[in-house]
mmCIF file of N, CA and C in Angstrom:
data_model
loop_
_atom_site.group_PDB
_atom_site.id
_atom_site.type_symbol
_atom_site.label_atom_id
_atom_site.label_comp_id
_atom_site.label_asym_id
_atom_site.label_seq_id
_atom_site.Cartn_x
_atom_site.Cartn_y
_atom_site.Cartn_z
ATOM 1 N N MET A 148 -13.996 -30.411 -7.484
ATOM 2 C CA MET A 148 -14.186 -31.078 -6.222
ATOM 3 C C MET A 148 -15.581 -31.710 -6.162
ATOM 4 N N LEU A 149 -16.570 -31.004 -6.692
ATOM 5 C CA LEU A 149 -17.930 -31.562 -6.701
ATOM 6 C C LEU A 149 -17.973 -32.879 -7.472
ATOM 7 N N GLU A 150 -17.187 -32.954 -8.550
ATOM 8 C CA GLU A 150 -17.162 -34.184 -9.345
ATOM 9 C C GLU A 150 -16.558 -35.342 -8.550
ATOM 10 N N LYS A 151 -15.529 -35.047 -7.779
ATOM 11 C CA LYS A 151 -14.891 -36.096 -6.979
ATOM 12 C C LYS A 151 -15.845 -36.628 -5.910
ATOM 13 N N VAL A 152 -16.593 -35.728 -5.291
ATOM 14 C CA VAL A 152 -17.565 -36.156 -4.278
ATOM 15 C C VAL A 152 -18.662 -36.985 -4.941
ATOM 16 N N ALA A 153 -19.093 -36.581 -6.126
ATOM 17 C CA ALA A 153 -20.112 -37.354 -6.847
ATOM 18 C C ALA A 153 -19.576 -38.747 -7.177
ATOM 19 N N TYR A 154 -18.304 -38.828 -7.532
ATOM 20 C CA TYR A 154 -17.689 -40.126 -7.815
ATOM 21 C C TYR A 154 -17.689 -41.005 -6.560
ATOM 22 N N ILE A 155 -17.343 -40.405 -5.403
ATOM 23 C CA ILE A 155 -17.343 -41.160 -4.138
ATOM 24 C C ILE A 155 -18.754 -41.629 -3.798
ATOM 25 N N LYS A 156 -19.760 -40.779 -4.062
ATOM 26 C CA LYS A 156 -21.152 -41.188 -3.837
ATOM 27 C C LYS A 156 -21.485 -42.410 -4.680
ATOM 28 N N GLY A 157 -21.053 -42.383 -5.922
ATOM 29 C CA GLY A 157 -21.301 -43.516 -6.817
ATOM 30 C C GLY A 157 -20.631 -44.783 -6.315
ATOM 31 N N LEU A 158 -19.410 -44.636 -5.816
ATOM 32 C CA LEU A 158 -18.715 -45.802 -5.264
ATOM 33 C C LEU A 158 -19.463 -46.367 -4.065
ATOM 34 N N LEU A 159 -19.960 -45.475 -3.215
ATOM 35 C CA LEU A 159 -20.700 -45.911 -2.032
ATOM 36 C C LEU A 159 -21.970 -46.651 -2.440
ATOM 37 N N GLN A 160 -22.682 -46.108 -3.421
ATOM 38 C CA GLN A 160 -23.901 -46.780 -3.884
ATOM 39 C C GLN A 160 -23.573 -48.123 -4.533
ATOM 40 N N GLY A 161 -22.404 -48.184 -5.180
ATOM 41 C CA GLY A 161 -21.987 -49.433 -5.817
ATOM 42 C C GLY A 161 -21.661 -50.524 -4.816
ATOM 43 N N LEU A 162 -21.352 -50.128 -3.599
ATOM 44 C CA LEU A 162 -21.061 -51.125 -2.568
ATOM 45 C C LEU A 162 -22.318 -51.877 -2.140
ATOM 46 N N LYS A 163 -23.456 -51.265 -2.320
ATOM 47 C CA LYS A 163 -24.749 -51.862 -1.967
ATOM 48 C C LYS A 163 -24.724 -52.433 -0.555
ATOM 49 N N LEU A 164 -24.404 -51.530 0.367
ATOM 50 C CA LEU A 164 -24.387 -51.946 1.768
ATOM 51 C C LEU A 164 -25.819 -52.141 2.252
ATOM 52 N N SER A 165 -26.012 -53.160 3.056
ATOM 53 C CA SER A 165 -27.358 -53.451 3.561
ATOM 54 C C SER A 165 -27.735 -52.446 4.645
ATOM 55 N N GLU A 166 -29.031 -52.370 4.908
ATOM 56 C CA GLU A 166 -29.544 -51.466 5.937
ATOM 57 C C GLU A 166 -28.975 -51.821 7.310
ATOM 58 N N GLU A 167 -28.611 -53.060 7.514
ATOM 59 C CA GLU A 167 -28.105 -53.505 8.809
ATOM 60 C C GLU A 167 -26.606 -53.266 8.961
ATOM 61 N N ASP A 168 -25.925 -52.965 7.881
ATOM 62 C CA ASP A 168 -24.467 -52.778 7.930
ATOM 63 C C ASP A 168 -24.145 -51.558 8.799
ATOM 64 N N PRO A 169 -23.306 -51.713 9.847
ATOM 65 C CA PRO A 169 -23.016 -50.609 10.762
ATOM 66 C C PRO A 169 -22.233 -49.460 10.086
ATOM 67 N N TYR A 170 -21.534 -49.737 9.005
ATOM 68 C CA TYR A 170 -20.730 -48.709 8.346
ATOM 69 C C TYR A 170 -21.520 -47.890 7.322
ATOM 70 N N ARG A 171 -22.676 -48.388 6.897
ATOM 71 C CA ARG A 171 -23.466 -47.716 5.869
ATOM 72 C C ARG A 171 -23.796 -46.285 6.284
ATOM 73 N N GLU A 172 -24.348 -46.094 7.482
ATOM 74 C CA GLU A 172 -24.743 -44.762 7.939
ATOM 75 C C GLU A 172 -23.519 -43.852 8.096
ATOM 76 N N LEU A 173 -22.417 -44.400 8.599
ATOM 77 C CA LEU A 173 -21.184 -43.630 8.747
ATOM 78 C C LEU A 173 -20.705 -43.119 7.389
ATOM 79 N N PHE A 174 -20.624 -44.017 6.402
ATOM 80 C CA PHE A 174 -20.162 -43.634 5.067
ATOM 81 C C PHE A 174 -21.093 -42.612 4.416
ATOM 82 N N GLU A 175 -22.399 -42.800 4.586
ATOM 83 C CA GLU A 175 -23.354 -41.858 3.994
ATOM 84 C C GLU A 175 -23.204 -40.468 4.608
ATOM 85 N N ASN A 176 -22.992 -40.420 5.923
ATOM 86 C CA ASN A 176 -22.807 -39.125 6.590
ATOM 87 C C ASN A 176 -21.493 -38.460 6.174
ATOM 88 N N ILE A 177 -20.452 -39.258 6.028
ATOM 89 C CA ILE A 177 -19.167 -38.706 5.577
ATOM 90 C C ILE A 177 -19.314 -38.120 4.175
ATOM 91 N N VAL A 178 -19.973 -38.840 3.292
ATOM 92 C CA VAL A 178 -20.171 -38.362 1.921
ATOM 93 C C VAL A 178 -21.050 -37.107 1.920
ATOM 94 N N GLU A 179 -22.047 -37.057 2.785
ATOM 95 C CA GLU A 179 -22.911 -35.876 2.869
ATOM 96 C C GLU A 179 -22.111 -34.648 3.319
ATOM 97 N N VAL A 180 -21.230 -34.843 4.320
ATOM 98 C CA VAL A 180 -20.386 -33.739 4.785
ATOM 99 C C VAL A 180 -19.437 -33.299 3.669
ATOM 100 N N LEU A 181 -18.850 -34.270 2.971
ATOM 101 C CA LEU A 181 -17.964 -33.938 1.852
ATOM 102 C C LEU A 181 -18.708 -33.149 0.777
ATOM 103 N N ASP A 182 -19.938 -33.549 0.509
ATOM 104 C CA ASP A 182 -20.751 -32.868 -0.499
ATOM 105 C C ASP A 182 -21.029 -31.422 -0.075
ATOM 106 N N ASP A 183 -21.377 -31.227 1.199
ATOM 107 C CA ASP A 183 -21.623 -29.871 1.708
ATOM 108 C C ASP A 183 -20.355 -29.017 1.633
ATOM 109 N N MET A 184 -19.224 -29.614 2.004
ATOM 110 C CA MET A 184 -17.958 -28.882 1.960
ATOM 111 C C MET A 184 -17.595 -28.507 0.526
ATOM 112 N N ALA A 185 -17.785 -29.437 -0.394
ATOM 113 C CA ALA A 185 -17.468 -29.165 -1.795
ATOM 114 C C ALA A 185 -18.353 -28.049 -2.344
ATOM 115 N N ALA A 186 -19.628 -28.046 -1.965
ATOM 116 C CA ALA A 186 -20.539 -26.991 -2.419
ATOM 117 C C ALA A 186 -20.122 -25.640 -1.836
ATOM 118 N N SER A 187 -19.743 -25.636 -0.560
ATOM 119 C CA SER A 187 -19.292 -24.389 0.073
ATOM 120 C C SER A 187 -18.022 -23.862 -0.590
ATOM 121 N N ILE A 188 -17.095 -24.754 -0.864
ATOM 122 C CA ILE A 188 -15.845 -24.353 -1.518
ATOM 123 C C ILE A 188 -16.129 -23.813 -2.915
ATOM 124 N N SER A 189 -17.028 -24.447 -3.614
ATOM 125 C CA SER A 189 -17.394 -23.977 -4.956
ATOM 126 C C SER A 189 -17.998 -22.575 -4.893
ATOM 127 N N ASP A 190 -18.865 -22.343 -3.904
ATOM 128 C CA ASP A 190 -19.449 -21.010 -3.721
ATOM 129 C C ASP A 190 -18.367 -19.981 -3.399
ATOM 130 N N MET A 191 -17.421 -20.362 -2.537
ATOM 131 C CA MET A 191 -16.335 -19.451 -2.186
ATOM 132 C C MET A 191 -15.473 -19.129 -3.406
ATOM 133 N N GLU A 192 -15.206 -20.130 -4.234
ATOM 134 C CA GLU A 192 -14.426 -19.887 -5.448
ATOM 135 C C GLU A 192 -15.144 -18.902 -6.360
ATOM 136 N N ASP A 193 -16.470 -19.052 -6.479
ATOM 137 C CA ASP A 193 -17.254 -18.111 -7.287
ATOM 138 C C ASP A 193 -17.167 -16.701 -6.705
ATOM 139 N N ASN A 194 -17.274 -16.604 -5.378
ATOM 140 C CA ASN A 194 -17.181 -15.297 -4.718
ATOM 141 C C ASN A 194 -15.806 -14.665 -4.912
ATOM 142 N N ILE A 195 -14.772 -15.489 -4.813
ATOM 143 C CA ILE A 195 -13.410 -14.989 -5.001
ATOM 144 C C ILE A 195 -13.230 -14.475 -6.423
ATOM 145 N N THR A 196 -13.749 -15.199 -7.397
ATOM 146 C CA THR A 196 -13.657 -14.758 -8.788
ATOM 147 C C THR A 196 -14.366 -13.418 -8.968
ATOM 148 N N GLU A 197 -15.548 -13.299 -8.378
ATOM 149 C CA GLU A 197 -16.309 -12.055 -8.474
ATOM 150 C C GLU A 197 -15.565 -10.908 -7.792
ATOM 151 N N LEU A 198 -15.003 -11.172 -6.608
ATOM 152 C CA LEU A 198 -14.249 -10.142 -5.894
ATOM 153 C C LEU A 198 -12.985 -9.748 -6.652
ATOM 154 N N ASP A 199 -12.342 -10.721 -7.288
ATOM 155 C CA ASP A 199 -11.143 -10.442 -8.069
ATOM 156 C C ASP A 199 -11.468 -9.502 -9.230
ATOM 157 N N GLU A 200 -12.574 -9.753 -9.905
ATOM 158 C CA GLU A 200 -12.999 -8.877 -11.000
ATOM 159 C C GLU A 200 -13.303 -7.479 -10.468
ATOM 160 N N TYR A 201 -13.982 -7.416 -9.337
ATOM 161 C CA TYR A 201 -14.329 -6.134 -8.731
ATOM 162 C C TYR A 201 -13.065 -5.373 -8.322
ATOM 163 N N MET A 202 -12.097 -6.084 -7.740
ATOM 164 C CA MET A 202 -10.837 -5.453 -7.351
ATOM 165 C C MET A 202 -10.096 -4.931 -8.578
ATOM 166 N N GLY A 203 -10.169 -5.654 -9.682
ATOM 167 C CA GLY A 203 -9.550 -5.183 -10.917
ATOM 168 C C GLY A 203 -10.154 -3.867 -11.373
ATOM 169 N N GLU A 204 -11.475 -3.759 -11.271
ATOM 170 C CA GLU A 204 -12.156 -2.516 -11.641
ATOM 171 C C GLU A 204 -11.746 -1.379 -10.701
ATOM 172 N N ILE A 205 -11.677 -1.677 -9.411
ATOM 173 C CA ILE A 205 -11.264 -0.664 -8.436
ATOM 174 C C ILE A 205 -9.828 -0.225 -8.717
ATOM 175 N N ASP A 206 -8.967 -1.180 -9.049
ATOM 176 C CA ASP A 206 -7.575 -0.871 -9.352
ATOM 177 C C ASP A 206 -7.477 0.065 -10.552
ATOM 178 N N GLU A 207 -8.275 -0.188 -11.581
ATOM 179 C CA GLU A 207 -8.276 0.681 -12.759
ATOM 180 C C GLU A 207 -8.762 2.080 -12.395
ATOM 181 N N ASP A 208 -9.825 2.155 -11.583
ATOM 182 C CA ASP A 208 -10.337 3.459 -11.153
ATOM 183 C C ASP A 208 -9.293 4.206 -10.326
ATOM 184 N N LEU A 209 -8.631 3.490 -9.429
ATOM 185 C CA LEU A 209 -7.607 4.104 -8.589
ATOM 186 C C LEU A 209 -6.442 4.605 -9.437
ATOM 187 N N GLU A 210 -6.067 3.836 -10.425
ATOM 188 C CA GLU A 210 -4.982 4.256 -11.312
ATOM 189 C C GLU A 210 -5.350 5.547 -12.040
ATOM 190 N N ALA A 211 -6.603 5.652 -12.479
ATOM 191 C CA ALA A 211 -7.052 6.875 -13.150
ATOM 192 C C ALA A 211 -6.984 8.065 -12.196
ATOM 193 N N VAL A 212 -7.396 7.863 -10.948
ATOM 194 C CA VAL A 212 -7.332 8.939 -9.954
ATOM 195 C C VAL A 212 -5.878 9.322 -9.679
ATOM 196 N N GLU A 213 -5.001 8.320 -9.536
ATOM 197 C CA GLU A 213 -3.586 8.599 -9.290
ATOM 198 C C GLU A 213 -2.982 9.401 -10.439
ATOM 199 N N ASN A 214 -3.289 9.011 -11.672
ATOM 200 C CA ASN A 214 -2.770 9.735 -12.829
ATOM 201 C C ASN A 214 -3.259 11.174 -12.830
ATOM 202 N N TYR A 215 -4.535 11.369 -12.526
ATOM 203 C CA TYR A 215 -5.096 12.716 -12.472
ATOM 204 C C TYR A 215 -4.385 13.546 -11.404
ATOM 205 N N LEU A 216 -4.232 12.961 -10.212
ATOM 206 C CA LEU A 216 -3.586 13.686 -9.123
ATOM 207 C C LEU A 216 -2.118 13.965 -9.429
ATOM 208 N N ASP A 217 -1.438 13.009 -10.067
ATOM 209 C CA ASP A 217 -0.045 13.233 -10.447
ATOM 210 C C ASP A 217 0.065 14.417 -11.395
ATOM 211 N N GLU A 218 -0.839 14.498 -12.368
ATOM 212 C CA GLU A 218 -0.826 15.618 -13.307
ATOM 213 C C GLU A 218 -1.085 16.928 -12.575
ATOM 214 N N GLU A 219 -2.062 16.924 -11.673
ATOM 215 C CA GLU A 219 -2.365 18.135 -10.908
ATOM 216 C C GLU A 219 -1.180 18.535 -10.036
ATOM 217 N N TYR A 220 -0.546 17.547 -9.409
ATOM 218 C CA TYR A 220 0.593 17.828 -8.538
ATOM 219 C C TYR A 220 1.741 18.407 -9.345
ATOM 220 N N GLU A 221 2.004 17.823 -10.521
ATOM 221 C CA GLU A 221 3.084 18.323 -11.363
ATOM 222 C C GLU A 221 2.817 19.763 -11.775
ATOM 223 N N GLU A 222 1.568 20.084 -12.106
ATOM 224 C CA GLU A 222 1.224 21.456 -12.470
ATOM 225 C C GLU A 222 1.445 22.386 -11.287
ATOM 226 N N ASP A 223 1.015 21.976 -10.106
ATOM 227 C CA ASP A 223 1.211 22.792 -8.909
ATOM 228 C C ASP A 223 2.692 22.953 -8.600
ATOM 229 N N PHE A 224 3.442 21.878 -8.774
ATOM 230 C CA PHE A 224 4.860 21.897 -8.466
ATOM 231 C C PHE A 224 5.603 22.795 -9.443
ATOM 232 N N ASP A 225 5.204 22.758 -10.716
ATOM 233 C CA ASP A 225 5.843 23.599 -11.715
ATOM 234 C C ASP A 225 5.603 25.073 -11.425
ATOM 235 N N GLU A 226 4.437 25.402 -10.907
ATOM 236 C CA GLU A 226 4.100 26.789 -10.632
ATOM 237 C C GLU A 226 4.895 27.351 -9.459
ATOM 238 N N GLU A 227 5.151 26.533 -8.477
ATOM 239 C CA GLU A 227 5.777 27.030 -7.262
ATOM 240 C C GLU A 227 6.808 26.030 -6.773
ATOM 241 N N GLU A 228 8.073 26.387 -6.959
ATOM 242 C CA GLU A 228 9.123 25.509 -6.482
ATOM 243 C C GLU A 228 9.729 26.121 -5.227
ATOM 244 N N ASP A 229 9.628 25.416 -4.136
ATOM 245 C CA ASP A 229 10.192 25.886 -2.881
ATOM 246 C C ASP A 229 11.654 25.472 -2.804
ATOM 247 N N ASP A 230 12.434 26.313 -2.147
ATOM 248 C CA ASP A 230 13.815 25.951 -1.883
ATOM 249 C C ASP A 230 13.858 25.170 -0.578
ATOM 250 N N TYR A 231 14.724 24.194 -0.545
ATOM 251 C CA TYR A 231 14.923 23.410 0.663
ATOM 252 C C TYR A 231 16.380 23.519 1.072
ATOM 253 N N TYR A 232 16.600 23.543 2.352
ATOM 254 C CA TYR A 232 17.936 23.647 2.891
ATOM 255 C C TYR A 232 18.250 22.392 3.690
ATOM 256 N N ALA A 233 19.432 21.840 3.433
ATOM 257 C CA ALA A 233 19.875 20.660 4.170
ATOM 258 C C ALA A 233 20.539 21.130 5.460
ATOM 259 N N ILE A 234 20.163 20.511 6.545
ATOM 260 C CA ILE A 234 20.708 20.866 7.853
ATOM 261 C C ILE A 234 21.243 19.597 8.504
ATOM 262 N N VAL A 235 22.424 19.715 9.109
ATOM 263 C CA VAL A 235 23.007 18.608 9.863
ATOM 264 C C VAL A 235 23.103 19.061 11.314
ATOM 265 N N CYS A 236 22.480 18.300 12.183
ATOM 266 C CA CYS A 236 22.501 18.628 13.608
ATOM 267 C C CYS A 236 23.913 18.378 14.150
ATOM 268 N N PRO A 237 24.540 19.386 14.759
ATOM 269 C CA PRO A 237 25.890 19.197 15.297
ATOM 270 C C PRO A 237 25.920 18.267 16.515
ATOM 271 N N THR A 238 24.793 18.076 17.149
ATOM 272 C CA THR A 238 24.746 17.236 18.344
ATOM 273 C C THR A 238 24.664 15.753 17.996
ATOM 274 N N CYS A 239 23.692 15.392 17.146
ATOM 275 C CA CYS A 239 23.480 13.968 16.856
ATOM 276 C C CYS A 239 23.884 13.567 15.437
ATOM 277 N N GLY A 240 24.170 14.544 14.569
ATOM 278 C CA GLY A 240 24.580 14.230 13.201
ATOM 279 C C GLY A 240 23.434 13.928 12.254
ATOM 280 N N GLU A 241 22.198 14.052 12.731
ATOM 281 C CA GLU A 241 21.020 13.789 11.895
ATOM 282 C C GLU A 241 20.945 14.832 10.784
ATOM 283 N N GLU A 242 20.729 14.373 9.547
ATOM 284 C CA GLU A 242 20.572 15.286 8.416
ATOM 285 C C GLU A 242 19.098 15.351 8.049
ATOM 286 N N PHE A 243 18.574 16.565 7.896
ATOM 287 C CA PHE A 243 17.181 16.753 7.520
ATOM 288 C C PHE A 243 17.074 18.020 6.689
ATOM 289 N N SER A 244 15.929 18.228 6.075
ATOM 290 C CA SER A 244 15.714 19.382 5.202
ATOM 291 C C SER A 244 14.593 20.249 5.748
ATOM 292 N N VAL A 245 14.706 21.552 5.472
ATOM 293 C CA VAL A 245 13.642 22.488 5.824
ATOM 294 C C VAL A 245 13.360 23.361 4.611
ATOM 295 N N ASP A 246 12.132 23.832 4.495
ATOM 296 C CA ASP A 246 11.777 24.699 3.377
ATOM 297 C C ASP A 246 12.024 26.157 3.755
ATOM 298 N N ASP A 247 11.762 27.055 2.794
ATOM 299 C CA ASP A 247 11.991 28.489 3.009
ATOM 300 C C ASP A 247 11.271 29.012 4.240
ATOM 301 N N GLU A 248 10.037 28.604 4.388
ATOM 302 C CA GLU A 248 9.209 29.114 5.479
ATOM 303 C C GLU A 248 9.828 28.809 6.840
ATOM 304 N N VAL A 249 10.275 27.580 7.010
ATOM 305 C CA VAL A 249 10.896 27.187 8.280
ATOM 306 C C VAL A 249 12.269 27.840 8.413
ATOM 307 N N ALA A 250 13.015 27.907 7.304
ATOM 308 C CA ALA A 250 14.356 28.492 7.351
ATOM 309 C C ALA A 250 14.307 29.965 7.734
ATOM 310 N N GLU A 251 13.281 30.676 7.287
ATOM 311 C CA GLU A 251 13.159 32.097 7.601
ATOM 312 C C GLU A 251 12.929 32.337 9.093
ATOM 313 N N LEU A 252 12.421 31.342 9.784
ATOM 314 C CA LEU A 252 12.246 31.474 11.233
ATOM 315 C C LEU A 252 13.592 31.581 11.939
ATOM 316 N N GLY A 253 14.625 30.954 11.340
ATOM 317 C CA GLY A 253 15.964 31.028 11.904
ATOM 318 C C GLY A 253 16.213 30.102 13.070
ATOM 319 N N LYS A 254 15.227 29.306 13.424
ATOM 320 C CA LYS A 254 15.380 28.432 14.585
ATOM 321 C C LYS A 254 14.490 27.205 14.389
ATOM 322 N N ILE A 255 15.025 26.043 14.750
ATOM 323 C CA ILE A 255 14.251 24.800 14.650
ATOM 324 C C ILE A 255 14.843 23.798 15.631
ATOM 325 N N ASN A 256 14.013 22.887 16.083
ATOM 326 C CA ASN A 256 14.490 21.799 16.931
ATOM 327 C C ASN A 256 14.798 20.600 16.048
ATOM 328 N N CYS A 257 15.902 19.935 16.342
ATOM 329 C CA CYS A 257 16.273 18.734 15.595
ATOM 330 C C CYS A 257 15.181 17.685 15.791
ATOM 331 N N PRO A 258 14.665 17.110 14.698
ATOM 332 C CA PRO A 258 13.612 16.105 14.837
ATOM 333 C C PRO A 258 14.101 14.807 15.483
ATOM 334 N N ASN A 259 15.423 14.615 15.522
ATOM 335 C CA ASN A 259 15.958 13.383 16.090
ATOM 336 C C ASN A 259 16.232 13.518 17.591
ATOM 337 N N CYS A 260 17.006 14.553 17.965
ATOM 338 C CA CYS A 260 17.411 14.663 19.374
ATOM 339 C C CYS A 260 16.745 15.820 20.111
ATOM 340 N N GLY A 261 16.077 16.719 19.386
ATOM 341 C CA GLY A 261 15.381 17.823 20.028
ATOM 342 C C GLY A 261 16.253 19.040 20.305
ATOM 343 N N GLU A 262 17.523 18.986 19.937
ATOM 344 C CA GLU A 262 18.444 20.109 20.144
ATOM 345 C C GLU A 262 17.929 21.344 19.404
ATOM 346 N N SER A 263 17.969 22.495 20.053
ATOM 347 C CA SER A 263 17.534 23.748 19.437
ATOM 348 C C SER A 263 18.652 24.249 18.529
ATOM 349 N N LEU A 264 18.330 24.408 17.246
ATOM 350 C CA LEU A 264 19.319 24.847 16.261
ATOM 351 C C LEU A 264 18.936 26.225 15.753
ATOM 352 N N GLU A 265 19.924 27.100 15.658
ATOM 353 C CA GLU A 265 19.695 28.439 15.124
ATOM 354 C C GLU A 265 20.568 28.615 13.896
ATOM 355 N N PHE A 266 20.042 29.344 12.907
ATOM 356 C CA PHE A 266 20.808 29.594 11.693
ATOM 357 C C PHE A 266 20.375 30.922 11.107
ATOM 358 N N ASP A 267 21.266 31.489 10.283
ATOM 359 C CA ASP A 267 21.023 32.803 9.698
ATOM 360 C C ASP A 267 21.193 32.679 8.194
ATOM 361 N N LEU A 268 20.119 32.911 7.454
ATOM 362 C CA LEU A 268 20.164 32.792 5.999
ATOM 363 C C LEU A 268 20.985 33.897 5.351
ATOM 364 N N SER A 269 21.197 34.985 6.043
ATOM 365 C CA SER A 269 21.983 36.065 5.451
ATOM 366 C C SER A 269 23.440 35.648 5.285
ATOM 367 N N ASP A 270 23.841 34.589 5.958
ATOM 368 C CA ASP A 270 25.206 34.086 5.820
ATOM 369 C C ASP A 270 25.414 33.355 4.503
ATOM 370 N N LEU A 271 24.338 33.044 3.813
ATOM 371 C CA LEU A 271 24.463 32.315 2.555
ATOM 372 C C LEU A 271 25.008 33.243 1.482
ATOM 373 N N ASP A 272 26.172 32.932 0.987
ATOM 374 C CA ASP A 272 26.768 33.691 -0.110
ATOM 375 C C ASP A 272 27.273 32.673 -1.109
ATOM 376 N N CYS A 273 26.397 32.341 -2.028
ATOM 377 C CA CYS A 273 26.738 31.259 -2.947
ATOM 378 C C CYS A 273 27.537 31.753 -4.148
ATOM 379 N N GLY A 274 27.696 33.054 -4.344
ATOM 380 C CA GLY A 274 28.516 33.560 -5.425
ATOM 381 C C GLY A 274 27.848 33.546 -6.783
ATOM 382 N N CYS A 275 26.549 33.452 -6.821
ATOM 383 C CA CYS A 275 25.862 33.437 -8.116
ATOM 384 C C CYS A 275 24.754 34.477 -8.126
ATOM 385 N N ASN A 276 24.117 34.599 -9.237
ATOM 386 C CA ASN A 276 23.014 35.546 -9.377
ATOM 387 C C ASN A 276 21.716 34.813 -9.076
ATOM 388 N N CYS A 277 21.434 34.620 -7.807
ATOM 389 C CA CYS A 277 20.225 33.884 -7.455
ATOM 390 C C CYS A 277 19.426 34.666 -6.427
ATOM 391 N N ASP A 278 18.257 34.198 -6.163
ATOM 392 C CA ASP A 278 17.382 34.862 -5.204
ATOM 393 C C ASP A 278 17.845 34.679 -3.762
ATOM 394 N N GLN A 279 18.714 33.695 -3.513
ATOM 395 C CA GLN A 279 19.109 33.418 -2.141
ATOM 396 C C GLN A 279 20.021 34.493 -1.567
ATOM 397 N N CYS A 280 21.064 34.831 -2.305
ATOM 398 C CA CYS A 280 22.025 35.761 -1.723
ATOM 399 C C CYS A 280 21.817 37.189 -2.207
ATOM 400 N N GLY A 281 21.171 37.370 -3.335
ATOM 401 C CA GLY A 281 20.850 38.704 -3.821
ATOM 402 C C GLY A 281 22.020 39.443 -4.438
ATOM 403 N N GLU A 282 23.164 38.798 -4.598
ATOM 404 C CA GLU A 282 24.328 39.452 -5.187
ATOM 405 C C GLU A 282 24.479 39.044 -6.641
ATOM 406 N N GLU A 283 25.218 39.852 -7.384
ATOM 407 C CA GLU A 283 25.518 39.534 -8.777
ATOM 408 C C GLU A 283 26.577 38.438 -8.816
ATOM 409 N N GLU A 284 26.631 37.758 -9.930
ATOM 410 C CA GLU A 284 27.596 36.677 -10.092
ATOM 411 C C GLU A 284 29.007 37.231 -10.026
ATOM 412 N N LYS A 285 29.855 36.561 -9.255
ATOM 413 C CA LYS A 285 31.255 36.982 -9.116
ATOM 414 C C LYS A 285 32.088 36.296 -10.180
ATOM 415 N N GLU A 286 33.100 37.001 -10.618
ATOM 416 C CA GLU A 286 33.967 36.415 -11.651
ATOM 417 C C GLU A 286 35.255 35.948 -11.074
#
């Protein structure tokens, strides 16, 4: 853009307008404004390039942090796996999950409609040798 403005300046000088020409001052001011705008745009482009490089560095750093946290989370998750129970609200039909801690309370409000739901984990008889029902596998 700076080159184009310089070309326009050259064209204006090539016109050799006299000092008395009413358009000379107008054209010179227009070219001056164009020159200022082109310089500002050039500065902004430089700033954008610099910010883009900086954002790339931040992105790489963030990716390293995410990878680290993912590894830590996987290790934590492997150590302790919570059981989740799917619950369907009989009032509104909303399906949601609760973990062992909430399920042991035996009571929860539906997050959708607020209906008070009660349940008893001792009713779970899955027929296998698991920690949930405490019975041996049935044949």
